[in-house]
mmCIF file of C-alpha atoms in Angstrom:
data_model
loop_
_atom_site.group_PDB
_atom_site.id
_atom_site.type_symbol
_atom_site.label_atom_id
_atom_site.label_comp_id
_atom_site.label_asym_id
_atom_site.label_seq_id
_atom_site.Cartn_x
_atom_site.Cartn_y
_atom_site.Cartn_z
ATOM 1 C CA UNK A 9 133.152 130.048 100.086
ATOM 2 C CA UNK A 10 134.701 133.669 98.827
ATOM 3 C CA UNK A 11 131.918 136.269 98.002
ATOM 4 C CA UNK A 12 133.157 139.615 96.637
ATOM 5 C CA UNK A 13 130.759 142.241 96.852
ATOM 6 C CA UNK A 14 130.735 146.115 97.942
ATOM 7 C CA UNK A 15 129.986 147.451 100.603
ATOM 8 C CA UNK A 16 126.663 149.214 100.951
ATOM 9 C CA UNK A 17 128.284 152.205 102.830
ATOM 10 C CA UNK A 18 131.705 153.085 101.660
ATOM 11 C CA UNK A 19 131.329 150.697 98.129
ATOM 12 C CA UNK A 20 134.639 149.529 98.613
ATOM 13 C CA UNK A 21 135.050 145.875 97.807
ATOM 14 C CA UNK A 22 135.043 143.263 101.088
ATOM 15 C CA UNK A 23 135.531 139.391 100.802
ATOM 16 C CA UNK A 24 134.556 139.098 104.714
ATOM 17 C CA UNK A 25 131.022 138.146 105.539
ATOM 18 C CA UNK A 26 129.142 140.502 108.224
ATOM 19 C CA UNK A 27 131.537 143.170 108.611
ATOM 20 C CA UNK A 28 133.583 145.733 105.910
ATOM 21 C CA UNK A 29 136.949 145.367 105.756
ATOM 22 C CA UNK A 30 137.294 149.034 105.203
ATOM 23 C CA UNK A 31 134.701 150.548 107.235
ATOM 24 C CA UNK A 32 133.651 147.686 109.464
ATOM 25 C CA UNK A 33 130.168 148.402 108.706
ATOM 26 C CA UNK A 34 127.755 145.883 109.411
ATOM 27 C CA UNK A 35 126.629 143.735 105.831
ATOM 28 C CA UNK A 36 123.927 141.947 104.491
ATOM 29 C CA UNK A 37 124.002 138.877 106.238
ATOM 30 C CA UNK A 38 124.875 135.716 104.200
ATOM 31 C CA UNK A 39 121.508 133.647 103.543
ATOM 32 C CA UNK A 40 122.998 130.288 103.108
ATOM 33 C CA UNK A 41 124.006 128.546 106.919
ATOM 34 C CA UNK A 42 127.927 127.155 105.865
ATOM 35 C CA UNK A 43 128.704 130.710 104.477
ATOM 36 C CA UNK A 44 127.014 132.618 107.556
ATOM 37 C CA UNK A 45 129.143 130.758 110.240
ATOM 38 C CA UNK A 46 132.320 130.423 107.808
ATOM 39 C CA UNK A 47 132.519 126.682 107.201
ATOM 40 C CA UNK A 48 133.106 124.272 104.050
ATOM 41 C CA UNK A 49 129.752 123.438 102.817
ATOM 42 C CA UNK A 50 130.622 119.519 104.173
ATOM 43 C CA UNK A 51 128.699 116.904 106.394
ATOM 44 C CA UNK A 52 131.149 116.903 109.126
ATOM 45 C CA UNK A 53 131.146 119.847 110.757
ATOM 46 C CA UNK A 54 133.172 120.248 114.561
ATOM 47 C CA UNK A 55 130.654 120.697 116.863
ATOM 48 C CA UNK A 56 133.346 122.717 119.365
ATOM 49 C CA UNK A 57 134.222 125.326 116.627
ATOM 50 C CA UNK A 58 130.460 125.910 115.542
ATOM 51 C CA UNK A 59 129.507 126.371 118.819
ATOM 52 C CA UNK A 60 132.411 128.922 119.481
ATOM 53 C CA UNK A 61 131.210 130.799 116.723
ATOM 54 C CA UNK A 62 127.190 130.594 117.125
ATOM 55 C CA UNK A 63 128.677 132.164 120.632
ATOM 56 C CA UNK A 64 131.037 134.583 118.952
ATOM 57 C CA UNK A 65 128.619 136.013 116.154
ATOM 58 C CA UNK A 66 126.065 136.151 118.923
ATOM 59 C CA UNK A 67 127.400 139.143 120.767
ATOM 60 C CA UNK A 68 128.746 140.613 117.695
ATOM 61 C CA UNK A 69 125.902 140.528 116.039
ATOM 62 C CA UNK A 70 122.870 141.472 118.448
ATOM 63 C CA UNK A 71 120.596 144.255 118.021
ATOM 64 C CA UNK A 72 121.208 145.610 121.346
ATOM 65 C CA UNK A 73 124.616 147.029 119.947
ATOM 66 C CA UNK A 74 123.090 148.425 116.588
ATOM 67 C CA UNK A 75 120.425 150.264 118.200
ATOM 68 C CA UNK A 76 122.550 153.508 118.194
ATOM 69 C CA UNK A 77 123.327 152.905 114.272
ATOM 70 C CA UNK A 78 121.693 153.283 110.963
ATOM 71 C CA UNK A 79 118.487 151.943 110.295
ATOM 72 C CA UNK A 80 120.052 149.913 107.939
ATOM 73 C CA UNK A 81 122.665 148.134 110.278
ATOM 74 C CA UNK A 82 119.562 147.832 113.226
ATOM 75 C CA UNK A 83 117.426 145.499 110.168
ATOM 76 C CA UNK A 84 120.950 143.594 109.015
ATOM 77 C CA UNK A 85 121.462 142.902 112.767
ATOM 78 C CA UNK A 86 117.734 141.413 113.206
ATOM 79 C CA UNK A 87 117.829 139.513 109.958
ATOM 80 C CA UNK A 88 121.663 138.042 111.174
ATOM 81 C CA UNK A 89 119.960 137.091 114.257
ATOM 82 C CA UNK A 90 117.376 135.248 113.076
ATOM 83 C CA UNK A 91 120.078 133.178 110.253
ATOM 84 C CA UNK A 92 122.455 132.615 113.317
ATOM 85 C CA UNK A 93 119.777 131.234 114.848
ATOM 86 C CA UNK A 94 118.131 129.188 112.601
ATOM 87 C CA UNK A 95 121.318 128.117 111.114
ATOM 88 C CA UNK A 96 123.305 126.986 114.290
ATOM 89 C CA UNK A 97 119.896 124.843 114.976
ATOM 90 C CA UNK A 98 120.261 123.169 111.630
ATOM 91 C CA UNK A 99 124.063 122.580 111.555
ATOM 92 C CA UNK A 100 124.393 121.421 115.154
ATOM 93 C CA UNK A 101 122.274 118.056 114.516
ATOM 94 C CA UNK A 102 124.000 115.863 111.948
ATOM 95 C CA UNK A 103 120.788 114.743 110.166
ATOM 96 C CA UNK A 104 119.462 118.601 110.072
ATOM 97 C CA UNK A 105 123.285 119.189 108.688
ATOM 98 C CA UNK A 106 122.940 116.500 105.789
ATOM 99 C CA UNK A 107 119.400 117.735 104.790
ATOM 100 C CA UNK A 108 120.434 120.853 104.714
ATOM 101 C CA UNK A 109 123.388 119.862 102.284
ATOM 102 C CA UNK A 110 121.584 117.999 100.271
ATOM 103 C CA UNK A 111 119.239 120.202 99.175
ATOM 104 C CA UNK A 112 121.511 123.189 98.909
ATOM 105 C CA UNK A 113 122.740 120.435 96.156
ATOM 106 C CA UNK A 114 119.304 119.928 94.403
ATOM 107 C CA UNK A 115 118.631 117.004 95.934
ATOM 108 C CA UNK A 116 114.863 116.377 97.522
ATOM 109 C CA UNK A 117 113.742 113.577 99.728
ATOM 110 C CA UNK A 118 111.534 111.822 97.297
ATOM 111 C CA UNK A 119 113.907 111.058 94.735
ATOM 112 C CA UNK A 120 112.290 113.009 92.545
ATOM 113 C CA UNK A 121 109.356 111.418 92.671
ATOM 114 C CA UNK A 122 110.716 107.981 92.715
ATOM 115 C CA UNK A 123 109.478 105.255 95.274
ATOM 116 C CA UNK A 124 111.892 103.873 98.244
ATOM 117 C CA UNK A 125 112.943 100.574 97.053
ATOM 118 C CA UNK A 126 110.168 97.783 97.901
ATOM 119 C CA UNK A 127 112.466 96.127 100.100
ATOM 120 C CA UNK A 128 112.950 98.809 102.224
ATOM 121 C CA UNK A 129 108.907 99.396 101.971
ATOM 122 C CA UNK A 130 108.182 95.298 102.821
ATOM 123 C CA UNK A 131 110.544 95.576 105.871
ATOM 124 C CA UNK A 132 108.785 98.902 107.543
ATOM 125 C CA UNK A 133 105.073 97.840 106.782
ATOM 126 C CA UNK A 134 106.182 94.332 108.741
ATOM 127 C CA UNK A 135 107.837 95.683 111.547
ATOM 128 C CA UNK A 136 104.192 98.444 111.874
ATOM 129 C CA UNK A 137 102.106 95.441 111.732
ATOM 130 C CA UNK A 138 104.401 93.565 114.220
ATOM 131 C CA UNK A 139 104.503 96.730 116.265
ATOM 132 C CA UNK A 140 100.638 97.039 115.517
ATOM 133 C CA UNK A 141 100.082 93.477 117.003
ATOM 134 C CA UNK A 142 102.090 94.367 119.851
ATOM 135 C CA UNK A 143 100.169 97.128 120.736
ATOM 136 C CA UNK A 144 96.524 95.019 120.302
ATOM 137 C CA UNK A 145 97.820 92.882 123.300
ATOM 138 C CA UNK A 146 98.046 93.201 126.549
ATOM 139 C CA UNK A 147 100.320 93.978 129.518
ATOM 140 C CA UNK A 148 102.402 90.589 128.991
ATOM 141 C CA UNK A 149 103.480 91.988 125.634
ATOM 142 C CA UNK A 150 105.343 94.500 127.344
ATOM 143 C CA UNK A 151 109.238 92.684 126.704
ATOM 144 C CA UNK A 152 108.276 91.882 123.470
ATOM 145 C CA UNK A 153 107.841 96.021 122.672
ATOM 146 C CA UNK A 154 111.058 96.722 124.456
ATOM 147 C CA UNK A 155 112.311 94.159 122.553
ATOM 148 C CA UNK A 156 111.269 95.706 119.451
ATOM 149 C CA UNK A 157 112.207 98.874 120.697
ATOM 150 C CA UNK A 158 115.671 97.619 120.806
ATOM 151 C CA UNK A 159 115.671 96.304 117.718
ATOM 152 C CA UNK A 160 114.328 99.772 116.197
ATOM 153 C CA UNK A 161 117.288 101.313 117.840
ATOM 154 C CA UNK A 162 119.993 98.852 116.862
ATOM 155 C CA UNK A 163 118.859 99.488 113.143
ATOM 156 C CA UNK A 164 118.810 103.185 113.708
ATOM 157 C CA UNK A 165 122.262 103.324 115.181
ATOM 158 C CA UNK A 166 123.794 100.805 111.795
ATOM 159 C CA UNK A 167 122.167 103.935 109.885
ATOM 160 C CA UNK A 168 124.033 106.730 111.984
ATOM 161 C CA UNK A 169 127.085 104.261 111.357
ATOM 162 C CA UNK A 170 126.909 103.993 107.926
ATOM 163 C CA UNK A 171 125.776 108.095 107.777
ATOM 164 C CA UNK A 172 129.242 108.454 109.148
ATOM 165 C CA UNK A 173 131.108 106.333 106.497
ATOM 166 C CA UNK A 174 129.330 108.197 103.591
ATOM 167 C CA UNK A 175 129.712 111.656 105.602
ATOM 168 C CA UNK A 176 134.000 110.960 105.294
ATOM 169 C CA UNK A 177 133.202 109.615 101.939
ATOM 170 C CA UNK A 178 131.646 112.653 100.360
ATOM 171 C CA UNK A 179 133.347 115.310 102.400
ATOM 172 C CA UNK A 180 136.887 113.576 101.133
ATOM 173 C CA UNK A 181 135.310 113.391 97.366
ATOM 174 C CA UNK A 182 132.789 115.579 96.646
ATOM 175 C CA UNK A 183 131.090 112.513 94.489
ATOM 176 C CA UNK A 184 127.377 113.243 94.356
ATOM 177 C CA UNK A 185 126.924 109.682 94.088
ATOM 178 C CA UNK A 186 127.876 109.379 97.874
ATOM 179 C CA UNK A 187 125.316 112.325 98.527
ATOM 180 C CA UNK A 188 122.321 109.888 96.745
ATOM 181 C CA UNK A 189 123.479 107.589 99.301
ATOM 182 C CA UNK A 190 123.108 109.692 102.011
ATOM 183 C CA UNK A 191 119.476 110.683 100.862
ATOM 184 C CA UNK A 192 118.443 107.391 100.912
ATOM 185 C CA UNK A 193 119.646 106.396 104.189
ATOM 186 C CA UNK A 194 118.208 109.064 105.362
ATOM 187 C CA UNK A 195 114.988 108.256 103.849
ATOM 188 C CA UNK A 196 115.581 104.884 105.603
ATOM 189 C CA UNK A 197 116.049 106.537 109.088
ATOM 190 C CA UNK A 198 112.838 108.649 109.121
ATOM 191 C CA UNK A 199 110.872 105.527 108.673
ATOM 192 C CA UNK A 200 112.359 103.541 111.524
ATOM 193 C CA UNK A 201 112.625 106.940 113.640
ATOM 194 C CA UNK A 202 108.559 106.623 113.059
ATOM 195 C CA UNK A 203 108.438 103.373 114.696
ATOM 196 C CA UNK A 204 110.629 104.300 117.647
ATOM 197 C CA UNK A 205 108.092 107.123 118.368
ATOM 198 C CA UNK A 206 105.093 104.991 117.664
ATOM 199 C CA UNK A 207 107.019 102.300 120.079
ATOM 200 C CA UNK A 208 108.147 104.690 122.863
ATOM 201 C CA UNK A 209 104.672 106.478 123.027
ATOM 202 C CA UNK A 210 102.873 102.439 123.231
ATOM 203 C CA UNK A 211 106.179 102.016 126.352
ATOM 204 C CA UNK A 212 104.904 105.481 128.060
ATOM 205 C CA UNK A 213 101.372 104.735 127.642
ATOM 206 C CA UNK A 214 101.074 101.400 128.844
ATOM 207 C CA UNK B 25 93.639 121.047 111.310
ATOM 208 C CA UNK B 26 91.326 117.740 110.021
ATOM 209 C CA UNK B 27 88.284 118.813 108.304
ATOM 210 C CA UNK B 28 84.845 116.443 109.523
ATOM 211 C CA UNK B 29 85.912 113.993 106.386
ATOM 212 C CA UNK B 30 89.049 113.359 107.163
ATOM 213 C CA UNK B 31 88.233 112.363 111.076
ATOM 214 C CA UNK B 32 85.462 110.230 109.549
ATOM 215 C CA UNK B 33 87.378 108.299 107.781
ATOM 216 C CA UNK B 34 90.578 108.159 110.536
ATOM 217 C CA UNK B 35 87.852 107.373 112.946
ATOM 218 C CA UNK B 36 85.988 105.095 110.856
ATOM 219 C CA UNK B 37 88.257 103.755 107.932
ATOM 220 C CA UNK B 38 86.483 101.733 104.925
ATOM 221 C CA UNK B 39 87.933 98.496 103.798
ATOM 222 C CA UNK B 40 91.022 98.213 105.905
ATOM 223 C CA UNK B 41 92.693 94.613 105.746
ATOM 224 C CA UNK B 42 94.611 92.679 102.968
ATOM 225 C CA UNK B 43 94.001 90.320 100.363
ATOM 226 C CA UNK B 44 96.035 87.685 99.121
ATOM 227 C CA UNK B 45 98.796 88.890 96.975
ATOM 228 C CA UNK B 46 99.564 85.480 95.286
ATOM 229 C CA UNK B 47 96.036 85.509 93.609
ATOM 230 C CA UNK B 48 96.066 86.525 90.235
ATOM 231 C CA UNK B 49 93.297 88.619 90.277
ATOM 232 C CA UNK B 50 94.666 90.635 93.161
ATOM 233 C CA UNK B 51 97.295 94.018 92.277
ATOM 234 C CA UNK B 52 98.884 95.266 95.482
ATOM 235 C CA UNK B 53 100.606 98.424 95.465
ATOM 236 C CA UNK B 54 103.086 98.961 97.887
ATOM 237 C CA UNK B 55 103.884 102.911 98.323
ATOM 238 C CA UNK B 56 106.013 104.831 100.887
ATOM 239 C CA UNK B 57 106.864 108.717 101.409
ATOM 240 C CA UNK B 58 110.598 109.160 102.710
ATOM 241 C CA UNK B 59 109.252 112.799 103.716
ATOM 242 C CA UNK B 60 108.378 111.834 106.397
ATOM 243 C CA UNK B 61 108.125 107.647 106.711
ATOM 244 C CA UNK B 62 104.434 106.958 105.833
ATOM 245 C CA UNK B 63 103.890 103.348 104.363
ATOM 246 C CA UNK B 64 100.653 102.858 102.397
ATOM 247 C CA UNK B 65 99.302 99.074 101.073
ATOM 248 C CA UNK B 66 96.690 98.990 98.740
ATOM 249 C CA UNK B 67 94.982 96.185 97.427
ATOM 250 C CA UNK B 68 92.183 95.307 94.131
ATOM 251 C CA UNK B 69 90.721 92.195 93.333
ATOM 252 C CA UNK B 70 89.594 92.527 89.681
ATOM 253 C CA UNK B 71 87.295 90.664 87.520
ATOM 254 C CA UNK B 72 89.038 88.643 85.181
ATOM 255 C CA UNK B 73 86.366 88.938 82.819
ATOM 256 C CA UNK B 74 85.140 92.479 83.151
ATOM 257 C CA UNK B 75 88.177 94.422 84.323
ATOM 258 C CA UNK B 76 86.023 95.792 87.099
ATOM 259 C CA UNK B 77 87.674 96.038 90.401
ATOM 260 C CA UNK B 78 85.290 94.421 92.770
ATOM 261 C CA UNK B 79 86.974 94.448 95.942
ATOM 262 C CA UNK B 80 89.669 97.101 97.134
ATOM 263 C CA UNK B 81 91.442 97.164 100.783
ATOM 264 C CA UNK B 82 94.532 99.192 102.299
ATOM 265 C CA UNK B 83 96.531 99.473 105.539
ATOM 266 C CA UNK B 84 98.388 102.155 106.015
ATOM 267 C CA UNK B 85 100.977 103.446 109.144
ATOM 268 C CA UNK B 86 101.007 107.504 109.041
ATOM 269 C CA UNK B 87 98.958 110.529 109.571
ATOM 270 C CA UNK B 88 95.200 110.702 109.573
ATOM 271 C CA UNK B 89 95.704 112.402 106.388
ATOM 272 C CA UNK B 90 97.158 109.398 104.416
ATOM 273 C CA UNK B 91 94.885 106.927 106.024
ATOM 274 C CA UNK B 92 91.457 109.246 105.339
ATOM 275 C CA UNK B 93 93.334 109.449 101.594
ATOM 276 C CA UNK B 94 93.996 105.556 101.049
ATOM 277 C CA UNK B 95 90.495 104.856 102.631
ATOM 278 C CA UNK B 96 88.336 107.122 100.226
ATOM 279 C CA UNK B 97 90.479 105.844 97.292
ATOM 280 C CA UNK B 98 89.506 102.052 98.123
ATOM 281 C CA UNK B 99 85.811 103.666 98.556
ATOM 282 C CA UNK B 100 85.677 105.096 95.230
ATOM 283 C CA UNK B 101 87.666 102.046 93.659
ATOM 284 C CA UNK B 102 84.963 99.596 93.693
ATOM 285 C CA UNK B 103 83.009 99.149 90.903
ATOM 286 C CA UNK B 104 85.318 100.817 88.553
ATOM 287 C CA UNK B 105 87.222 99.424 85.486
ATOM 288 C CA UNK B 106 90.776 99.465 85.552
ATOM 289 C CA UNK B 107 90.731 102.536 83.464
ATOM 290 C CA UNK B 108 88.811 104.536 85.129
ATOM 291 C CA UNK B 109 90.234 103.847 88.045
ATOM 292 C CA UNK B 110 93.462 105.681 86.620
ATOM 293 C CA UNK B 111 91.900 108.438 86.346
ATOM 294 C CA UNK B 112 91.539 108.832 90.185
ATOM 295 C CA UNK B 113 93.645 112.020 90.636
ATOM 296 C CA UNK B 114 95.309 113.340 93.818
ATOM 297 C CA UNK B 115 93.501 116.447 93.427
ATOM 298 C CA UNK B 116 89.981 114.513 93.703
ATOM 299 C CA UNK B 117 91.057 113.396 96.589
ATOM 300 C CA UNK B 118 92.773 116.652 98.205
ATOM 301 C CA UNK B 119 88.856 118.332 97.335
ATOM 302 C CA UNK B 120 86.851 115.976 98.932
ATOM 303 C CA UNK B 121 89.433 115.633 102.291
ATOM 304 C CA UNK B 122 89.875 119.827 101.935
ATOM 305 C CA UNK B 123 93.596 118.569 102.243
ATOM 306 C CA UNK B 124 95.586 121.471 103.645
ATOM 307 C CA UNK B 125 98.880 122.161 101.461
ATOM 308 C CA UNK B 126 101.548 120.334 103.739
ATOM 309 C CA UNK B 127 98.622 116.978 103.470
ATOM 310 C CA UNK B 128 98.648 116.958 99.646
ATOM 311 C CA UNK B 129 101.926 114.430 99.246
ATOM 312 C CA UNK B 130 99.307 112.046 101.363
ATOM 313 C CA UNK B 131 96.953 112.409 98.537
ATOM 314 C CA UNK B 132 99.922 111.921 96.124
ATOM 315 C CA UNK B 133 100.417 108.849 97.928
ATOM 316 C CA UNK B 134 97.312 107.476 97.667
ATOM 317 C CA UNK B 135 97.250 108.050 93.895
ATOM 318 C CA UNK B 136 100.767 106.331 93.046
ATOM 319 C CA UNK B 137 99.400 103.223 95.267
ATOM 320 C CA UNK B 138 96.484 103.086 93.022
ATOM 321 C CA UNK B 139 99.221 102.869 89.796
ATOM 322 C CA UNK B 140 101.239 100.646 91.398
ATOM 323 C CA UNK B 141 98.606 98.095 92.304
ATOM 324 C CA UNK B 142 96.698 98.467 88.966
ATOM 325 C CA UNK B 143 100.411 98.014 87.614
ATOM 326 C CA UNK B 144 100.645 94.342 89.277
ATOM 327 C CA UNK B 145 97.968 93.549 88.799
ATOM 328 C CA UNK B 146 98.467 93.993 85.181
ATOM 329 C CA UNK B 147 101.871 92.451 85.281
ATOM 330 C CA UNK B 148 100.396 89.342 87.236
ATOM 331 C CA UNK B 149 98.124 89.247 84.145
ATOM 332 C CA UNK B 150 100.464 89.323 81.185
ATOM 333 C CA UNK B 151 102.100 86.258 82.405
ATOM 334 C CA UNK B 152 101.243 82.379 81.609
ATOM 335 C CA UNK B 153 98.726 80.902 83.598
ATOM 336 C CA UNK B 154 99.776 78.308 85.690
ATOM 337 C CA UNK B 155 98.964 74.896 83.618
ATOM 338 C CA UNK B 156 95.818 73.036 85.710
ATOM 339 C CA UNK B 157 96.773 69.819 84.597
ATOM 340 C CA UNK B 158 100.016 70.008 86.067
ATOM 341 C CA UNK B 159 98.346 69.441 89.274
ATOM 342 C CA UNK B 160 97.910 65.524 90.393
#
């Protein structure tokens, strides 16, 4: 994304982000994640090239090399650190990614205020009451929770599949209508990543 | 982070277990929160005739929070008419739990389970009995 702004020490315009153009001064650091590390605000992101950067800005960035400047550069460097940070944490995991996306976008988790569709709602409350049975028995039922720990995974992974499809989708389009997608599949995941924990903690426990 | 009501109630939860949904005179709300993949079921049996709800029960998978929340709501459920069981807010419920601000959607989820079962319950209501004398 192209910012203009001027630079707080010589007030010449600069389009880059962290350093002047002119004077190489240290900037403001950019707030939002995609802008900070330089990418397309998309849901595929190349792991290799982030991590090249997150390495890049690192040294570039760190206080230890401001601590002879202003005290203006010595904050920007602390508040960069913390975005770089923060932001390479979100960015590297794909589901962080696509929350983070979506509600740069405006779009929350609840569906503003809207319930998950009952089908979706049936299917989770039977698999925690199956799971819940499970768990009320004893030792024998122990291939029966790796069983439905298998299960749990298997629907996970058709989730990340179908993440992926809308992921190309959207990044290809831009439709919003493929980011509502993505919400609710991801609404979808958190529920049945909930039942793997509750199913891997019964599996350690036992 | 749980004040003493909320572990009372996640300790000792009131009215957990299910009624049957095919009865007439039974609304079951069915309520999840995609924040982070609680599922809440809450259940009223009503009096046909008085439009009080005389028996309430809930099972819910999530936090202590939303379990203490469903289980006071089916606690102060009983015994009230259908209306003023709609006034039940999520902020009653956030005051008596002292619900700490990252607990209130829990609250928020008890409150749309007590619409939505009050809802088909009403629903169930507004359509044509089944004739008796079909029956052999």
């Amino acid at each position: 994304m192209e910012r203009l702004t001027s630079c707080w020490n010589c007030g010449k315009n600069t389009e880059q982000i962290h350093f002047c153009g002119s004077c190489s001064s240290l900037q403001p650091p950019a707030t939002n994640y995609y802008d900070f590390f330089g990418f397309e605000h998309r849901l595929n992101l190349d792991p290799a090239a982030l991590e090249d950067r997150f390495y890049r800005l690192s040294r570039r960035l760190h206080p230890d090399v401001y601590f002879r400047r202003s005290a203006r550069e010595q904050q920007f460097s602390l508040d960069a650190t913390a975005i770089l940070n923060d932001g390479y944490r979100t960015l590297k995991n794909p589901i962080s990614r696509a929350e983070y996306l979506l509600k740069e976008k405006g779009i929350t988790a609840s569906e503003n205020g809207r319930q998950p569709p009952p089908e979706l709602l049936e299917e989770v409350f039977e698999l925690n009451e199956m799971l819940e049975e499970l768990r009320q028995g004893d030792d024998s039922l122990r291939p029966q929770l790796e069983e439905a720990e298998q299960r749990f995974l298997k629907l996970r992974d058709e989730i990340d599949c179908r993440l992926q499809v809308e992921f190309e989708l959207y990044d290809a389009s831009g439709d919003r209508s493929r980011l509502l997608e993505v919400r609710s599949l991801l609404s979808r995941r958190r529920y049945i990543r909930n039942l793997i924990e509750e199913v891997e903690r019964e599996l350690v426990g036992a | 982070m749980y004040s003493e009501k909320v572990l009372d109630h996640y300790s000792n939860p009131r009215n957990v277990g299910s009624l049957d949904k095919r009865d007439r005179t039974v609304g079951t709300g069915m309520v999840g929160a995609p924040e982070c993949g609680d599922v809440m079921k809450l259940q009223v049996k009503v009096n046909e005739e008085t439009g009080v709800i005389e028996d309430a029960k809930f099972k819910t998978f999530g936090c202590g929070s939303a379990i203490a929340s469903s289980s006071l709501a089916t606690e102060w459920l009983k015994g009230k008419t259908l209306d003023e069981a709609l006034t039940i807010r999520n902020t009653d419920i956030v005051n008596e739990l002292s619900l700490p601000p990252v607990k209130i959607h829990c609250s928020v989820l008890a409150e749309d389970a007590i619409r939505a079962a009050i809802e088909d319950y009403r629903k169930k209501q507004a359509q044509p009995q089944p004739l008796e004398a079909a029956r052999p």
